[in-house]
PDB file of C-alpha atoms in Angstrom:
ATOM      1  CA  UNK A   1      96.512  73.023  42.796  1.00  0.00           C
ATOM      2  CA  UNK A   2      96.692  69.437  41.887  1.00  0.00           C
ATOM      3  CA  UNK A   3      93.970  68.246  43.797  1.00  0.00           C
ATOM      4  CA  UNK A   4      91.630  71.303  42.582  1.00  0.00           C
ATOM      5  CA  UNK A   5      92.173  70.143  39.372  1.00  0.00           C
ATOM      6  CA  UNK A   6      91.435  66.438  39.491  1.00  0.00           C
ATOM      7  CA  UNK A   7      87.787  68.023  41.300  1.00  0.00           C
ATOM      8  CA  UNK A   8      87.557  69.895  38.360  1.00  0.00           C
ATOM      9  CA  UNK A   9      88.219  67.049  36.169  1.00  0.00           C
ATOM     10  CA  UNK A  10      85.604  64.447  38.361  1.00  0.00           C
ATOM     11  CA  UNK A  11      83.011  67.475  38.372  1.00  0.00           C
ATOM     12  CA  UNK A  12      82.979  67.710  34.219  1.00  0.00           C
ATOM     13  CA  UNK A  13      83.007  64.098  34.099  1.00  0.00           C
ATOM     14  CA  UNK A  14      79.637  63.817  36.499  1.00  0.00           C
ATOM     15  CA  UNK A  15      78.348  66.623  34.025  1.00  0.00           C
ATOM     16  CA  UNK A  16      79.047  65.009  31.390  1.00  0.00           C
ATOM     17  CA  UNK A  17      77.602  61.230  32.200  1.00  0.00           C
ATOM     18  CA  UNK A  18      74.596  63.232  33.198  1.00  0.00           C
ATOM     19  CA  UNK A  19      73.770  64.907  30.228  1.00  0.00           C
ATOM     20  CA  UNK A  20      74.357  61.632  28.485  1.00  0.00           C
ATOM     21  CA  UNK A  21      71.809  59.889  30.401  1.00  0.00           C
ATOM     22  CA  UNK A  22      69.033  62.523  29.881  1.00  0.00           C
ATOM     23  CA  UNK A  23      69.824  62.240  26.027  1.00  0.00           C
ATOM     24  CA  UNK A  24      69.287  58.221  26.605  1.00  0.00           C
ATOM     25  CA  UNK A  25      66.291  58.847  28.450  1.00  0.00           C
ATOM     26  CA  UNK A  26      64.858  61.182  25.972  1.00  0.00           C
ATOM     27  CA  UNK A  27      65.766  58.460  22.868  1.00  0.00           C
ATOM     28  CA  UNK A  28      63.928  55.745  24.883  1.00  0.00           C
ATOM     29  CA  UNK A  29      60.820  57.772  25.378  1.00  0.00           C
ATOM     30  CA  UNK A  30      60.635  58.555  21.513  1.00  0.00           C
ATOM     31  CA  UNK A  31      61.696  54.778  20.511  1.00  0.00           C
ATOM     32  CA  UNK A  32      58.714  54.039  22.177  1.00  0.00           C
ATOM     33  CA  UNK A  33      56.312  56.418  20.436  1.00  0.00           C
ATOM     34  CA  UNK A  34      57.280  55.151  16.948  1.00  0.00           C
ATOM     35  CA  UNK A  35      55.216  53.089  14.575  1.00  0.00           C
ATOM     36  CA  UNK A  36      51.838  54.197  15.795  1.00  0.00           C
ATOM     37  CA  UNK A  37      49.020  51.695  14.638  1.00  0.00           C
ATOM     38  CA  UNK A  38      44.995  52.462  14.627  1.00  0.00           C
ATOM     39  CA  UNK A  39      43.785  53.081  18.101  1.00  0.00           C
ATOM     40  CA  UNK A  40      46.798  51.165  20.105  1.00  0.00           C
ATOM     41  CA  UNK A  41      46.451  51.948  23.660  1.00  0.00           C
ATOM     42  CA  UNK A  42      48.828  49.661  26.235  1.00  0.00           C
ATOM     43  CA  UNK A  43      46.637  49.231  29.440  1.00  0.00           C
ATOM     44  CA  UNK A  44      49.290  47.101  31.149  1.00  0.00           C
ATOM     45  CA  UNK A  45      52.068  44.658  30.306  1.00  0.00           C
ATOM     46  CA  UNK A  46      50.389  41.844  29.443  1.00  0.00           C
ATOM     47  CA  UNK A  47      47.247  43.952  27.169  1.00  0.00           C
ATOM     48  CA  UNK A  48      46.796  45.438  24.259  1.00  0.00           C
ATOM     49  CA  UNK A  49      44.263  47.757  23.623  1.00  0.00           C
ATOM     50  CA  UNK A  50      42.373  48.427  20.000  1.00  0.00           C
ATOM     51  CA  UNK A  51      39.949  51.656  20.438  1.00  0.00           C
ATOM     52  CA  UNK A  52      37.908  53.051  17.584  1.00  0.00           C
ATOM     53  CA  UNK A  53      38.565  49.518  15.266  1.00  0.00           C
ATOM     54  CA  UNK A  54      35.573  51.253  12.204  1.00  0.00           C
ATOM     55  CA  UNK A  55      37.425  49.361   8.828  1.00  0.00           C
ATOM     56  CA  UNK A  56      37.675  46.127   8.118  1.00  0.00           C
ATOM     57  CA  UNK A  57      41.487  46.922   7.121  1.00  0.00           C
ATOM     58  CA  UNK A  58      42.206  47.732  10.463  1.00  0.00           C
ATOM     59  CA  UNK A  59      40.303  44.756  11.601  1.00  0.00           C
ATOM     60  CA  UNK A  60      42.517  43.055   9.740  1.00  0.00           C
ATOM     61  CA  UNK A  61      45.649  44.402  10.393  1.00  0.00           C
ATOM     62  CA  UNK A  62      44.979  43.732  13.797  1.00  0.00           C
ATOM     63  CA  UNK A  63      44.287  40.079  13.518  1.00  0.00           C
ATOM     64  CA  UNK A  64      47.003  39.480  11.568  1.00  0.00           C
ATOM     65  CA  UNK A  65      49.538  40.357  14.083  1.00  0.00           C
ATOM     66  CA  UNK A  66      48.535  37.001  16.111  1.00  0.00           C
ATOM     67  CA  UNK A  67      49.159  38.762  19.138  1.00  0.00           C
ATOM     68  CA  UNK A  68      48.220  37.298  22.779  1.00  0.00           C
ATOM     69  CA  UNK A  69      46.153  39.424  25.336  1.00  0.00           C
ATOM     70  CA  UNK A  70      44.775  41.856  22.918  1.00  0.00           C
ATOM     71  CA  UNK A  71      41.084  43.758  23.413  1.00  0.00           C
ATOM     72  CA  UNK A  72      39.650  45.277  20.154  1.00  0.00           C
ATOM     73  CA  UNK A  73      36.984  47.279  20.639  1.00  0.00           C
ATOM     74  CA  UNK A  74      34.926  47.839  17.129  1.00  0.00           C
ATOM     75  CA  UNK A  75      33.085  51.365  16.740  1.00  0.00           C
ATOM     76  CA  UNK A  76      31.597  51.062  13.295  1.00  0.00           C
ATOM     77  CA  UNK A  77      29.871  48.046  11.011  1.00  0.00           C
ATOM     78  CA  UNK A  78      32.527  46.307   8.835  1.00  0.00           C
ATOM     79  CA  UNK A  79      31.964  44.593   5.554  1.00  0.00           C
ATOM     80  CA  UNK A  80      34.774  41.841   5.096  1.00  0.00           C
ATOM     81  CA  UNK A  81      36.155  41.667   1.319  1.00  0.00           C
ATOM     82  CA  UNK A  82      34.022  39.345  -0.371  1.00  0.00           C
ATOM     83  CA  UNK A  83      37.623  37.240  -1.297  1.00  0.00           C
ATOM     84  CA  UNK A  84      38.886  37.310   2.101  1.00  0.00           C
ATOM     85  CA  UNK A  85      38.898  35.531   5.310  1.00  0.00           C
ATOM     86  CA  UNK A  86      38.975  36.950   9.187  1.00  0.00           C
ATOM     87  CA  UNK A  87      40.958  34.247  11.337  1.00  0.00           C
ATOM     88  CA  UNK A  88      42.153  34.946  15.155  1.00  0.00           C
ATOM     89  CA  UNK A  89      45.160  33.387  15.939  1.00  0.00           C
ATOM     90  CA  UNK A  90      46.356  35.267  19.237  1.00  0.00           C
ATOM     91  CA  UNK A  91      44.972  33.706  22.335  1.00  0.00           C
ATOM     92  CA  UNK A  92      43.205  36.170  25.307  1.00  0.00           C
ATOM     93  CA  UNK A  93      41.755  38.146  22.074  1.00  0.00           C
ATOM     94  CA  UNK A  94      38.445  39.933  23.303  1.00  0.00           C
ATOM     95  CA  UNK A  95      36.530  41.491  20.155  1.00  0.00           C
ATOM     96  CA  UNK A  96      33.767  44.069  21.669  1.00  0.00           C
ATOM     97  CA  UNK A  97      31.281  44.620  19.315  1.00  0.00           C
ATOM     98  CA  UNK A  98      29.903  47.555  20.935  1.00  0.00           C
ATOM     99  CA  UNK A  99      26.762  46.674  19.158  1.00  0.00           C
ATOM    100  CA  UNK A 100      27.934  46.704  15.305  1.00  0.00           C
ATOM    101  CA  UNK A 101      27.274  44.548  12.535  1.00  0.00           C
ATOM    102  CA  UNK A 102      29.924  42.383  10.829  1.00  0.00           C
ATOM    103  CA  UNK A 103      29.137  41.990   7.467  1.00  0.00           C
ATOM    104  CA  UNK A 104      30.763  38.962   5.758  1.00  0.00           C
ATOM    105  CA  UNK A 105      29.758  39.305   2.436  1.00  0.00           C
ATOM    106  CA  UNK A 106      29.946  35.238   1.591  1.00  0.00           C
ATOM    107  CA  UNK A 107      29.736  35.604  -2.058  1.00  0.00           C
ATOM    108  CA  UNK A 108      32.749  34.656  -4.000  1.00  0.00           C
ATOM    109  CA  UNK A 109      32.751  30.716  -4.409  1.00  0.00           C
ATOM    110  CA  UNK A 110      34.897  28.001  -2.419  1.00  0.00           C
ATOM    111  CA  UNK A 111      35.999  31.330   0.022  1.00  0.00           C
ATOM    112  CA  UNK A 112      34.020  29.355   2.870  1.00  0.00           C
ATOM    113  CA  UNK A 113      33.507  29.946   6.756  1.00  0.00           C
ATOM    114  CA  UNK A 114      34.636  33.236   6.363  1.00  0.00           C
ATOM    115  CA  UNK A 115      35.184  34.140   9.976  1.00  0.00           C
ATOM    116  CA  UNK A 116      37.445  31.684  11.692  1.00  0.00           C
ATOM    117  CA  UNK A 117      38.347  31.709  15.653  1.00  0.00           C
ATOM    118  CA  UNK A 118      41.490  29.605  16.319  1.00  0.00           C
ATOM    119  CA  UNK A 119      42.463  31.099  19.463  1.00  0.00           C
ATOM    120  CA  UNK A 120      42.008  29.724  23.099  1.00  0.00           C
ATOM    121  CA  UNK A 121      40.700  32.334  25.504  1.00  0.00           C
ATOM    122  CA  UNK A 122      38.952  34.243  23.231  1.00  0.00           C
ATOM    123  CA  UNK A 123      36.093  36.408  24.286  1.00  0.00           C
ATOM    124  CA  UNK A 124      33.132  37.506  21.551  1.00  0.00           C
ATOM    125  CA  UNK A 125      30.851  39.953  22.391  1.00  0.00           C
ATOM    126  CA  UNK A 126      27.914  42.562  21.769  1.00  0.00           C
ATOM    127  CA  UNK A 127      28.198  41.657  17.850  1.00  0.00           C
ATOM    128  CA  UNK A 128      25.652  40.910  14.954  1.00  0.00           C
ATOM    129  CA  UNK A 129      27.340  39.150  12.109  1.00  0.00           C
ATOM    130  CA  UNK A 130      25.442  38.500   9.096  1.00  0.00           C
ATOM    131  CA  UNK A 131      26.178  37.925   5.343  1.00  0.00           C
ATOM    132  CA  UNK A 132      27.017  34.125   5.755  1.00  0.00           C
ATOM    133  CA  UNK A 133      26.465  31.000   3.989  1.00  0.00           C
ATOM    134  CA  UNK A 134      28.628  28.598   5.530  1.00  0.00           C
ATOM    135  CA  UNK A 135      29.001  29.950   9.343  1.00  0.00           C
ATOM    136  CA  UNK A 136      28.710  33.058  11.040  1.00  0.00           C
ATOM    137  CA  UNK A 137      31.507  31.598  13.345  1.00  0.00           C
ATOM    138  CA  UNK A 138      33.837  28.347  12.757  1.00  0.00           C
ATOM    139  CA  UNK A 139      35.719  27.211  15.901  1.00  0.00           C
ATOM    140  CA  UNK A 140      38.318  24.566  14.621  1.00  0.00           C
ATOM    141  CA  UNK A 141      39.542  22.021  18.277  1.00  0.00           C
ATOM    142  CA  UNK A 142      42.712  24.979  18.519  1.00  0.00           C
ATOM    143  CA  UNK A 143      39.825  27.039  20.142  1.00  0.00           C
ATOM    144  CA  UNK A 144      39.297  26.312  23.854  1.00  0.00           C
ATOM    145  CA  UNK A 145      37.528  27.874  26.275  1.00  0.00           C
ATOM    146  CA  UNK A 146      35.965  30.677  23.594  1.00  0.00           C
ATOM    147  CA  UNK A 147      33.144  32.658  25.834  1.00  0.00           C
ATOM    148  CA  UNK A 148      30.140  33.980  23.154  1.00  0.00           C
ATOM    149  CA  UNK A 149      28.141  36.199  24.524  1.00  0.00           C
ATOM    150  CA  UNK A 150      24.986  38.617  23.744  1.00  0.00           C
ATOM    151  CA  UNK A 151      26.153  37.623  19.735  1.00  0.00           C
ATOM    152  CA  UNK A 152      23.034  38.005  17.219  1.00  0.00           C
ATOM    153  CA  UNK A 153      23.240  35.673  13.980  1.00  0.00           C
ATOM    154  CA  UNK A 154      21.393  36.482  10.637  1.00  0.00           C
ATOM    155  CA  UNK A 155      21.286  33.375   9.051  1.00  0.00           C
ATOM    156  CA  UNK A 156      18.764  34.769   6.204  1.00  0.00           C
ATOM    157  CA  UNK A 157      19.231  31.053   4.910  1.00  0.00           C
ATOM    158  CA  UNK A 158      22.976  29.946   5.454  1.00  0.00           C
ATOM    159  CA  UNK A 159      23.777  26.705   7.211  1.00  0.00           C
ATOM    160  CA  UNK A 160      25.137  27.098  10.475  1.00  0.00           C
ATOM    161  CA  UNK A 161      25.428  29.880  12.770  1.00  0.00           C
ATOM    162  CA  UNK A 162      28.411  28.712  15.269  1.00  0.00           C
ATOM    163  CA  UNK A 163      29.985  25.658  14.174  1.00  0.00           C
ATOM    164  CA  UNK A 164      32.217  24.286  17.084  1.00  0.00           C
ATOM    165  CA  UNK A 165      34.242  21.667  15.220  1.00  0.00           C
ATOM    166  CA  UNK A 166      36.465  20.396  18.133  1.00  0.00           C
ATOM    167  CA  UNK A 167      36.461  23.761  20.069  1.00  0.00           C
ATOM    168  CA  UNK A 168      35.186  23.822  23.613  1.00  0.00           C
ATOM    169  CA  UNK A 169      33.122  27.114  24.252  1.00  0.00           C
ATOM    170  CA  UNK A 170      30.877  28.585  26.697  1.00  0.00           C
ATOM    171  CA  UNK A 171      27.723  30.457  25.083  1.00  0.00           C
ATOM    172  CA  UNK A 172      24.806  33.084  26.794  1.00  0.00           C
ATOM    173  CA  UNK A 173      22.727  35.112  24.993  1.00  0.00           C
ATOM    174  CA  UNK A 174      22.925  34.128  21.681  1.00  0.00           C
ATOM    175  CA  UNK A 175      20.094  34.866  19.237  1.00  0.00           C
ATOM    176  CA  UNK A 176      20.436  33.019  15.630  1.00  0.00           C
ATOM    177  CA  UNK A 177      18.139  32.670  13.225  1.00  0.00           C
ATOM    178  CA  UNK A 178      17.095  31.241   9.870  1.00  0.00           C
ATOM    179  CA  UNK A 179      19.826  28.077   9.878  1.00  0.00           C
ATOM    180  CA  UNK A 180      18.918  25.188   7.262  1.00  0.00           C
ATOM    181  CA  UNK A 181      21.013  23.297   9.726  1.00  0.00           C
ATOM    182  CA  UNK A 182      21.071  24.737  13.417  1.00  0.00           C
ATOM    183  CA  UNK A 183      21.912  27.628  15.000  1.00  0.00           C
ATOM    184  CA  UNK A 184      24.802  26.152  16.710  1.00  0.00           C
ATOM    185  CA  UNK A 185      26.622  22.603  15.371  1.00  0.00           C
ATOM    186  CA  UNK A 186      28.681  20.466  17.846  1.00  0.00           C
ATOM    187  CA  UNK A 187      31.414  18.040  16.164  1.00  0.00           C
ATOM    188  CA  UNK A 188      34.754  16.553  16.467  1.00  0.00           C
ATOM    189  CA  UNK A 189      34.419  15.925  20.057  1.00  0.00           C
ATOM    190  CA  UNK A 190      33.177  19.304  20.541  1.00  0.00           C
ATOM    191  CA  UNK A 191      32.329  20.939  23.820  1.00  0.00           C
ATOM    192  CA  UNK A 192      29.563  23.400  25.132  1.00  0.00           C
ATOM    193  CA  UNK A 193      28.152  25.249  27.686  1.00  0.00           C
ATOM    194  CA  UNK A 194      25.038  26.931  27.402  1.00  0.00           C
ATOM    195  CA  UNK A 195      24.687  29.557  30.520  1.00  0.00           C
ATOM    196  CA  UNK A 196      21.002  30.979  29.003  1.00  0.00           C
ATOM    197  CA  UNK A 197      19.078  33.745  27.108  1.00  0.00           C
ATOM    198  CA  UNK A 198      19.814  32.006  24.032  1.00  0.00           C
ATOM    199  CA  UNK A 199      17.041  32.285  21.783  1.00  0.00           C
ATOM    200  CA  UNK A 200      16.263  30.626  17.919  1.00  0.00           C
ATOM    201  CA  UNK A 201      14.326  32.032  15.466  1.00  0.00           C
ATOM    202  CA  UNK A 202      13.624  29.647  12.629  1.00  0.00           C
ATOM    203  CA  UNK A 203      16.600  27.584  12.877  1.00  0.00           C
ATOM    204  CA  UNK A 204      15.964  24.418  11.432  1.00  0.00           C
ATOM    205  CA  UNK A 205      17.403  22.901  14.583  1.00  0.00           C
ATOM    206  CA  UNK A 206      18.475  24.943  17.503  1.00  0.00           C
ATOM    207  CA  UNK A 207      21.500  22.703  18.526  1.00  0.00           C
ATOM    208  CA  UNK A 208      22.780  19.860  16.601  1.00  0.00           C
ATOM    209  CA  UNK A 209      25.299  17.227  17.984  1.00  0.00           C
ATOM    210  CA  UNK A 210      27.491  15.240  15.131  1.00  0.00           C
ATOM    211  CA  UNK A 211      29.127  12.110  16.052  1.00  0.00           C
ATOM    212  CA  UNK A 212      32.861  11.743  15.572  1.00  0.00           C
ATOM    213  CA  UNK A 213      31.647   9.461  12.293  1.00  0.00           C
ATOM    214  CA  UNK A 214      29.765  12.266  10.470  1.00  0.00           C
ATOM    215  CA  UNK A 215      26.308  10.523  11.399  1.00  0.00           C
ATOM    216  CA  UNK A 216      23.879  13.166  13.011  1.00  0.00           C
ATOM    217  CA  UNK A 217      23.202  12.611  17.016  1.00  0.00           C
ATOM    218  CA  UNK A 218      20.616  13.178  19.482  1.00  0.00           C
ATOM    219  CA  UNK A 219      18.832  16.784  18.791  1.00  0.00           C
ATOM    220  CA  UNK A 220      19.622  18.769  22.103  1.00  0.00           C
ATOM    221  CA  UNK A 221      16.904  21.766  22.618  1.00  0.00           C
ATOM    222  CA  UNK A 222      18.181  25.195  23.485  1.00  0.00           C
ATOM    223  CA  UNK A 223      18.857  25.279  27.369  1.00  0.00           C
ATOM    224  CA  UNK A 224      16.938  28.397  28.137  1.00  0.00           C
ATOM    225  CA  UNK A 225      17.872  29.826  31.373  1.00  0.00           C
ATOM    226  CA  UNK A 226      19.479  26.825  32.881  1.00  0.00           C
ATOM    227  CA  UNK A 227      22.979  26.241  32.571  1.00  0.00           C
ATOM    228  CA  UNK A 228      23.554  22.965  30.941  1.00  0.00           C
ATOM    229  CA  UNK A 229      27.127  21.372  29.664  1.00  0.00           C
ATOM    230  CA  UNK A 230      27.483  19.296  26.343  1.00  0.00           C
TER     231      UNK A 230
END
């Protein structure tokens, strides 16, 4: 009778610790579904997916995490608050486009180069920006190895399109236009790659090199289809 009972007493006991893991299991599955943010999909460990981005709040929200290895994929145009700034802090960031129009709305005075990439690794893509005075991109020298690609600029008069101040980026397929200055502006030790299709419409200059002193350079011509490093 003793040793029935101490089987009896092991057998609850197993019961028991199992129950209590499935109601652990069942917590952890639900701690994981909280605080749900616009379109956050988790592709793998190290990514971060953004689907159906379509406001420039969630735009926003997004960039403002500074999170590494993030994708945002933008579904709508987006008009940035003409008081406000867009800067990309995380590193790995890829914005898609998906063919959209960012909308900077450059109007409020002394709120300057209103879309700032500060990011190494970052990946722009499949994106018209437009409503710019200053830049349609500034790349301060935190920014390496930013890839630009198939990006239109609507200059419609501002200064510079892509303004690389320090950053090292490659660029293909980039059409600008309407620059009083260039499309794209190297400085601070700056570096480039163009890998071709870019294309300048009315630029004053298509490519502009600035010495370290703040005395203009040599005028480099758009590459066309040849790859060529600056």
């Amino acid at each position: 009778p003793v040793v029935e009972e101490v089987v009896e007493s092991i057998e609850e006991a197993v019961v028991e610790a199992e129950v209590e893991t499935e109601s652990v299991e069942v917590e952890a599955t639900e701690e994981v579904q909280v605080e749900p943010v616009v379109g956050q999909v988790s592709v793998e460990k190290s990514t971060t997916v953004y689907d159906n981005v379509n406001t420039y709040e969630a735009l926003k929200e997004i960039l403002a995490k500074k999170e590494n290895n993030v994708t945002i994929n933008i579904t709508a145009n987006i008009d940035v608050e003409p008081s406000e700034k867009l800067e990309s802090y995380g590193k790995n960031v890829v914005i898609n486009g998906g063919g959209f129009t960012l909308n900077l709305n450059e109007t409020v005075s002394g709120v300057t180069n209103k879309f700032m990439v500060r990011g190494s690794g970052t990946i722009i893509s499949n994106l018209t920006i437009t409503g710019y005075k200053s830049s349609a991109m500034y790349l301060p020298s935190s920014a390496k190895d930013v890839t630009i690609t198939d990006v239109t600029l609507d200059g419609n008069g501002a200064t510079v399109g892509i303004d690389l101040a320090g950053a090292t980026a490659t660029i293909e397929g980039v059409k600008s236009s309407n620059h009083t200055n260039s499309g794209i502006r190297l400085r601070s030790d700056a570096k480039m790659t163009y890998k071709g299709r870019n294309e300048h419409t009315d630029d004053f200059k298509p490519l502009v090199i600035i010495e370290k002193d703040g005395t203009s350079g040599e005028v480099i011509s758009d590459a066309g289809k040849d790859e060529k490093q600056y």
